[in-house]
Coordinates of C-alpha atoms in Angstrom, one line a residue:
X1 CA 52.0 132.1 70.0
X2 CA 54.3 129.3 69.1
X3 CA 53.0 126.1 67.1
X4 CA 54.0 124.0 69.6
X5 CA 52.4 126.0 72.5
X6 CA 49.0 126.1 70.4
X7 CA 48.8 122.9 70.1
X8 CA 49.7 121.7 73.5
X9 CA 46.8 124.1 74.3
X10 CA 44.2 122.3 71.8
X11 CA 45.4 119.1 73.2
X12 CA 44.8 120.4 76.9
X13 CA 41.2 121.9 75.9
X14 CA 40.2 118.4 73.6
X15 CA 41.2 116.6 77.0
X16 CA 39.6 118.7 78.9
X17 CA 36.1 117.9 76.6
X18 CA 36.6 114.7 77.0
X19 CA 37.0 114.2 80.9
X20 CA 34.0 116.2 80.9
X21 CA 31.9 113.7 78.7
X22 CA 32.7 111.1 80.8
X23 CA 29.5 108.9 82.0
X24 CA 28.9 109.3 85.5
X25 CA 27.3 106.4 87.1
X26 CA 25.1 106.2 90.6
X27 CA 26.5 104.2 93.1
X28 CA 26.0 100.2 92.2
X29 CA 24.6 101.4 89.4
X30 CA 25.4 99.6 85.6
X31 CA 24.3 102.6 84.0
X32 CA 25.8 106.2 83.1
X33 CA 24.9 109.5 82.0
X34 CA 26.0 112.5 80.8
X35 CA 24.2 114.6 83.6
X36 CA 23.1 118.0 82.5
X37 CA 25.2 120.8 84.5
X38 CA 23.3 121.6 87.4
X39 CA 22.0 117.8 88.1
X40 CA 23.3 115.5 90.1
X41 CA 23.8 111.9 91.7
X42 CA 20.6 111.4 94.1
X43 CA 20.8 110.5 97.1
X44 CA 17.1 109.5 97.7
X45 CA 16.9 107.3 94.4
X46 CA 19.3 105.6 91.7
X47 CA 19.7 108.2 89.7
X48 CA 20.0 112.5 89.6
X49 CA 17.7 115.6 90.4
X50 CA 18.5 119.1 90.3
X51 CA 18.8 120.2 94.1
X52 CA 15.9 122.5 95.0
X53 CA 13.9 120.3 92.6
X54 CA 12.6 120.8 89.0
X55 CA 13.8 117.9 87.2
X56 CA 14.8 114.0 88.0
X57 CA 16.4 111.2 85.6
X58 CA 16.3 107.5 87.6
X59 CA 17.0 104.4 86.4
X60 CA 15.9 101.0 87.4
X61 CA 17.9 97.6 86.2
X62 CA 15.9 94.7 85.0
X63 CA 16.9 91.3 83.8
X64 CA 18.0 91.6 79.8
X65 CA 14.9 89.0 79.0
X66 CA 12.3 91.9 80.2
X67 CA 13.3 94.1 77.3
X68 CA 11.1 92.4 74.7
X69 CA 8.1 92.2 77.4
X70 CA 8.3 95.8 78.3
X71 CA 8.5 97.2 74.8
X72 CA 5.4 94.8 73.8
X73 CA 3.0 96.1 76.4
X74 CA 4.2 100.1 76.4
X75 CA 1.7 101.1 74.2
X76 CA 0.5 104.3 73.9
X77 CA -3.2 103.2 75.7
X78 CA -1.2 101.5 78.4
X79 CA 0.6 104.3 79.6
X80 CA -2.0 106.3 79.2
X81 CA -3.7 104.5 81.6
X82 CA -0.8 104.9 83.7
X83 CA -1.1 108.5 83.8
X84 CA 1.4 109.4 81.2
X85 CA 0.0 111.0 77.4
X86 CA 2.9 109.5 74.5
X87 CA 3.3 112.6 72.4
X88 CA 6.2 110.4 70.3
X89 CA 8.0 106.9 70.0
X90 CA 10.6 106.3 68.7
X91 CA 13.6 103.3 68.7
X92 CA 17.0 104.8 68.6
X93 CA 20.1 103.3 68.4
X94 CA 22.2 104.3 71.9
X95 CA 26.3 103.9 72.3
X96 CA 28.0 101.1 71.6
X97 CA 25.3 99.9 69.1
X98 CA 22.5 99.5 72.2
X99 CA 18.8 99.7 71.3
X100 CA 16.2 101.6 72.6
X101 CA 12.6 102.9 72.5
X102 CA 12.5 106.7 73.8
X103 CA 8.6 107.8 75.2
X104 CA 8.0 111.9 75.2
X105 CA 4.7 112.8 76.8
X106 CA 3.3 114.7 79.5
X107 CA 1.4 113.4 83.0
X108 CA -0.2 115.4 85.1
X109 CA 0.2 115.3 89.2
X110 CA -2.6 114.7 90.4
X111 CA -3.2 117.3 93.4
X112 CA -5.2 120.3 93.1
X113 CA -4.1 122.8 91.3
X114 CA -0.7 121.0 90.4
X115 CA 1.1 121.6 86.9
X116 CA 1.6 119.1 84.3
X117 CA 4.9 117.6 84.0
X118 CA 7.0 116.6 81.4
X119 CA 8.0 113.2 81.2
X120 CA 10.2 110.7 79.2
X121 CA 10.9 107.4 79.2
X122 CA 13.6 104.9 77.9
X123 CA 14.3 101.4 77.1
X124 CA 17.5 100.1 76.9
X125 CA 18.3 96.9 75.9
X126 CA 21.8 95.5 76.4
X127 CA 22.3 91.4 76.4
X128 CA 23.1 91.6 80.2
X129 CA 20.5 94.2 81.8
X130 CA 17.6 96.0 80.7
X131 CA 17.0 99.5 81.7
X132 CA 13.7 101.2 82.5
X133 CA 14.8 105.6 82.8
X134 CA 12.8 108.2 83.8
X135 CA 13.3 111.5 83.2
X136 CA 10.6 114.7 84.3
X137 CA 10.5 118.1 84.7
X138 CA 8.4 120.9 85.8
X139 CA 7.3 123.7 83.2
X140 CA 10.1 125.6 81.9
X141 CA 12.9 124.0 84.7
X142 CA 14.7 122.6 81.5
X143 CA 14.6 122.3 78.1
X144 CA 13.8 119.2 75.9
X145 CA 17.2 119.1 73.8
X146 CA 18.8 118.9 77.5
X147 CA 16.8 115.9 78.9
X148 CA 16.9 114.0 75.6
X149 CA 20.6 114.3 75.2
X150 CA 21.1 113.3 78.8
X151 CA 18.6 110.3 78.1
X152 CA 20.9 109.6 75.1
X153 CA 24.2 109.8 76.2
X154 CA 23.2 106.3 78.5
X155 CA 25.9 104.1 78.6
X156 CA 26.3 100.6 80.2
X157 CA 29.0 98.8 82.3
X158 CA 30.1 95.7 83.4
X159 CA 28.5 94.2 86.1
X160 CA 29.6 95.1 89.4
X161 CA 30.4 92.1 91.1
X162 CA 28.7 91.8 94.8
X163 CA 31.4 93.7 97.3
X164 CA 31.5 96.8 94.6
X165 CA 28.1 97.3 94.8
X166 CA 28.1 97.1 98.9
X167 CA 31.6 99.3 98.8
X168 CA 29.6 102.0 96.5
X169 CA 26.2 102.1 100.1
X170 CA 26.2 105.1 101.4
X171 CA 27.7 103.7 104.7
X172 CA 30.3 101.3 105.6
X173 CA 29.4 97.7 107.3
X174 CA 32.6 97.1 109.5
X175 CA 31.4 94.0 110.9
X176 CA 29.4 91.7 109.6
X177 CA 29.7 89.0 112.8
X178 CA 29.0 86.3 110.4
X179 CA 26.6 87.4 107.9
X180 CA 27.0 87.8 104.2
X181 CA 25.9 90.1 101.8
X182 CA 22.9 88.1 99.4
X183 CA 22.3 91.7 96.8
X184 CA 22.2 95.6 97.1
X185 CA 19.2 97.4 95.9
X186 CA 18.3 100.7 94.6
X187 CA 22.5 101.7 95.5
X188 CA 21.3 102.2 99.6
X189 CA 20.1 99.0 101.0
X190 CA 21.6 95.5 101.4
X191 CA 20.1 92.3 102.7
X192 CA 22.7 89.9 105.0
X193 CA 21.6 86.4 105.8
X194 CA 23.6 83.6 107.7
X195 CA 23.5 80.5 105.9
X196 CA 23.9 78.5 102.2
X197 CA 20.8 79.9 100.1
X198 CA 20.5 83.1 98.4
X199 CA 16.9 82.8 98.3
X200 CA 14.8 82.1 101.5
X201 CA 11.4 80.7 102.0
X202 CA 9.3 80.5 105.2
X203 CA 12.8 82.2 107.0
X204 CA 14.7 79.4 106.8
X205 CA 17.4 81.5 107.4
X206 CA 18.0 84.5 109.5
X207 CA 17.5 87.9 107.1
X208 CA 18.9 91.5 108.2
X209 CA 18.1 94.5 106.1
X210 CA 19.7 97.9 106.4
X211 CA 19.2 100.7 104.5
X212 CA 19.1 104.6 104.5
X213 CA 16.4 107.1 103.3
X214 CA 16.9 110.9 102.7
X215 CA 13.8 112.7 103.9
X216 CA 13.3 116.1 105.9
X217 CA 14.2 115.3 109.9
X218 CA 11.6 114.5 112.0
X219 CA 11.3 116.0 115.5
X220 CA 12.0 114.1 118.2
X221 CA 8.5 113.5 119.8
X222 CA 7.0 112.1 116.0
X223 CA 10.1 109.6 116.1
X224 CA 8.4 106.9 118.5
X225 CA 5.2 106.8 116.1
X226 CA 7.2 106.7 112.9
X227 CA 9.6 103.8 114.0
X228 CA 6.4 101.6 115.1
X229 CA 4.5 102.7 111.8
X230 CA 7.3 101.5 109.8
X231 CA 7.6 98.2 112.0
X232 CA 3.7 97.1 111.4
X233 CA 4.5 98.2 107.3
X234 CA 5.9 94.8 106.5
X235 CA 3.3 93.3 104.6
X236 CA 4.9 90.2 105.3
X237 CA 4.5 89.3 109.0
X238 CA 1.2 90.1 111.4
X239 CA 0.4 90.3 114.5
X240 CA 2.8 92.2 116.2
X241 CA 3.6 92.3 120.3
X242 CA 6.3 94.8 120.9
X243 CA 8.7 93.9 123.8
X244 CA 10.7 96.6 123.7
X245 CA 11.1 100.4 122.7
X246 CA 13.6 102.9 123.2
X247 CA 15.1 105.8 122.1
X248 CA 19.0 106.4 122.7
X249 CA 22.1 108.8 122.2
X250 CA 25.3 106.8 120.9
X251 CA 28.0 108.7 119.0
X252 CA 26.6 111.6 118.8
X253 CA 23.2 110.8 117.2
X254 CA 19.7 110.1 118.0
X255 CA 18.7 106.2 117.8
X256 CA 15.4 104.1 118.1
X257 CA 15.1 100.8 118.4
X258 CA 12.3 98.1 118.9
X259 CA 12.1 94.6 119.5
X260 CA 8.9 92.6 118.7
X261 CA 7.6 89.2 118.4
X262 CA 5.5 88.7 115.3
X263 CA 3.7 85.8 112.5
X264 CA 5.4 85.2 109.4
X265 CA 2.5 85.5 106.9
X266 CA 3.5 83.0 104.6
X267 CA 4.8 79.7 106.8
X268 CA 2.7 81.1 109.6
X269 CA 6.2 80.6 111.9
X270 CA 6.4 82.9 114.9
X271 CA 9.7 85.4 114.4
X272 CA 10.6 88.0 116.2
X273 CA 11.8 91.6 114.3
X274 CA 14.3 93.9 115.6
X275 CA 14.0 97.3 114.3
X276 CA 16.9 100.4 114.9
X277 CA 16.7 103.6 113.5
X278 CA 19.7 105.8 113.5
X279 CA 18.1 109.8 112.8
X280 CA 19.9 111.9 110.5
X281 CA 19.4 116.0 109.4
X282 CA 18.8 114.6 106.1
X283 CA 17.1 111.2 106.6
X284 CA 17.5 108.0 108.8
X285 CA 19.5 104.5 108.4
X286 CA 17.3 101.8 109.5
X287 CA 17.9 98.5 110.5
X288 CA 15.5 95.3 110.4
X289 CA 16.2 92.0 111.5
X290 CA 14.3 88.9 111.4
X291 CA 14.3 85.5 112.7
X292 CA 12.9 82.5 114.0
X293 CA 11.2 82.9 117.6
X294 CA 13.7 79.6 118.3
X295 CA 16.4 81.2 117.5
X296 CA 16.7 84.9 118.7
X297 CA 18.7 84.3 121.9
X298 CA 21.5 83.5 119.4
X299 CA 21.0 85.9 116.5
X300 CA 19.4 89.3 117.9
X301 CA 23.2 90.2 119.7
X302 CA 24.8 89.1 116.6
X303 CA 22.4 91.8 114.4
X304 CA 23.3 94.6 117.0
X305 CA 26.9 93.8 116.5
X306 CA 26.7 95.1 112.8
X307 CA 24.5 97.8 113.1
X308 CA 26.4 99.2 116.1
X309 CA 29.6 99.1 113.6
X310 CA 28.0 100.3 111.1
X311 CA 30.1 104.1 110.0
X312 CA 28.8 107.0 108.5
X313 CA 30.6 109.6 106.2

C-alpha cells in the first residue's frame, strides 16, 4: 500500500470517528449527547430509550439561575426522600469548560415484585440554561461506563430561536389563521394565542394547545371515555356541560372531537373548550382550545382551521 493511499485511508477512518462523535440533539432541544449504540431520540419524551425498553436518558431545560438552587437542595436525604439512594457525588467539569454535579444511585419501582433500577442524575450549568438529565436502567440492560459516558459527553447549543423549535414538532402547522406561536415544550407541544401578551391571565386572550403523545392505540369503543377523561383533567376550569361529541373519519384516520362550555377556575369567567383528538397506531395528536364564552362564535372556526391543516409525517 502506497503512503499516499494509507493516509488518505487514516484520514477517511479519523473522519469517519469524528462524524460519529457528533452530539445528537432531540428535537427543540439545547442539549446533545453522544447516545450509546442501540439508543435513540424518544418520541414520548425529550430525550432517548433503547426501543423494547431497558434504559432512558431525558433531559429537562431550566432557567440558568436554577442551577445554584438545585445543587443546594439535592442532598443526599432529599433524594432519598424522593425515592432515589446517592451511592456517589461528584462535580465534574463537562465540554467546553461547563460544570456539573453527577448523582449515581439506585430507586426502586415501587410495584410488587419490581426490580430496582439504576439511576443517575446530572446538573449542568451553562450561563444560558440549566439542565436537569436523567438517566436509568434495568439490571444488567447496560453497563455503568456506557451511561456515564453518555451523561458526559453532554453538550449545549445556542438557543433555538421560536420557529426552529416549532419546525423541529413532530407535525407541521400549515395554517395558523391568525394565531402565533407563544413557546414549545417538551419538543411535541406548542401553545398559539391571538393577541399582544405572551403571558395570559384570567384568558384574556384566546389560548390553543396541540400536542402529540406516543402510547399503545386504543380500541375504538374506549376512545369516547378517554377523550372526555382527558377534557375534565384540566385542573384549571370546572364545571363542565358538553355540547357536542363525535367521532369522525377525515384522511384516512380516526378523529374525536368535543365541544364544551366550562368555569375558568381562576377569574371564574365562563369559556368554552374545544377538544380533537386525531388517533394514531402509536399515539394520538390532540387539540385543546379555549376561550371566552363571548367570544366563541368568532374563534372556535378559526381553531378548526389549524387543526384541520395540521400534516403528519
Amino acid at each position: 500500500m502506497s503512503l499516499r493511499v494509507l493516509v488518505a485511508l487514516l484520514a477517511s477512518l479519523v473522519l469517519a470517528d469524528a462524524a460519529l462523535a457528533e452530539p445528537v440533539y432531540p428535537p427543540g432541544s439545547r442539549f446533545g449527547f453522544e447516545p450509546i449504540q442501540d439508543m435513540q431520540v424518544s418520541r414520548r419524551f425529550t430525550g432517548f430509550e433503547r426501543p423494547g425498553g431497558g434504559a432512558t436518558v431525558s433531559v429537562v431545560e431550566l432557567p440558568p439561575q436554577d442551577y445554584g438552587a438545585l445543587t443546594a437542595s439535592f442532598t443526599t436525604d432529599s433524594l432519598k426522600a424522593q425515592g432515589l439512594t446517592v451511592k456517589n457525588r461528584e462535580e465534574i467539569t463537562l465540554g467546553d469548560n461547563k460544570k456539573g454535579i453527577l448523582f449515581t444511585g439506585e430507586q426502586p419501582i415501587e410495584q410488587p415484585g419490581a426490580p430496582t433500577i439504576a439511576k443517575w442524575v446530572l446538573l449542568v450549568a451553562d450561563p444560558s440554561v440549566t439542565g436537569l438529565v436523567i438517566g436509568q436502567t434495568l439490571p444488567g440492560a447496560e453497563t455503568d461506563e456506557a451511561m456515564r459516558k453518555m451523561l458526559t459527553s453532554v453538550r449545549v447549543r445556542a438557543a433555538l430561536s421560536l420557529d426552529q423549535q416549532v419546525s423541529a414538532l413532530p407535525f407541521r402547522i400549515t395554517e395558523t389563521a391568525g394565531f402565533r406561536p407563544v413557546r414549545v415544550l417538551a419538543g411535541n407541544s406548542v401553545l398559539y394565542t391571538d393577541g399582544p401578551k405572551d403571558q395570559m391571565n384570567s384568558l384574556e386572550q384566546p389560548i390553543l394547545v396541540l400536542a402529540e403523545a406516543v402510547q399503545p392505540p386504543l380500541p375504538a369503543e374506549q376512545r369516547d371515555a378517554f377523550a372526555k377523561a382527558a377534557l375534565y383533567s384540566n385542573q384549571t376550569m370546572k364545571d363542565f356541560a358538553i355540547e357536542r361529541a363525535q367521532s369522525f373519519r377525515q384522511n384516512g384516520a380516526d378523529w374525536h372531537e368535543l365541544v364544551a362550555r366550562a368555569t375558568d377556575i381562576p377569574s371564574g369567567m365562563p369559556v368554552v373548550v374545544s377538544q380533537t383528538i386525531r388517533f394514531k397506531p402509536d399515539g394520538y395528536f390532540r387539540a385543546v382550545g379555549v376561550v371566552k364564552a363571548q367570544d366563541r362564535e368568532a374563534i372556535l372556526p378559526r381553531f378548526r382551521k389549524v387543526v384541520d391543516a395540521v400534516q403528519f409525517p
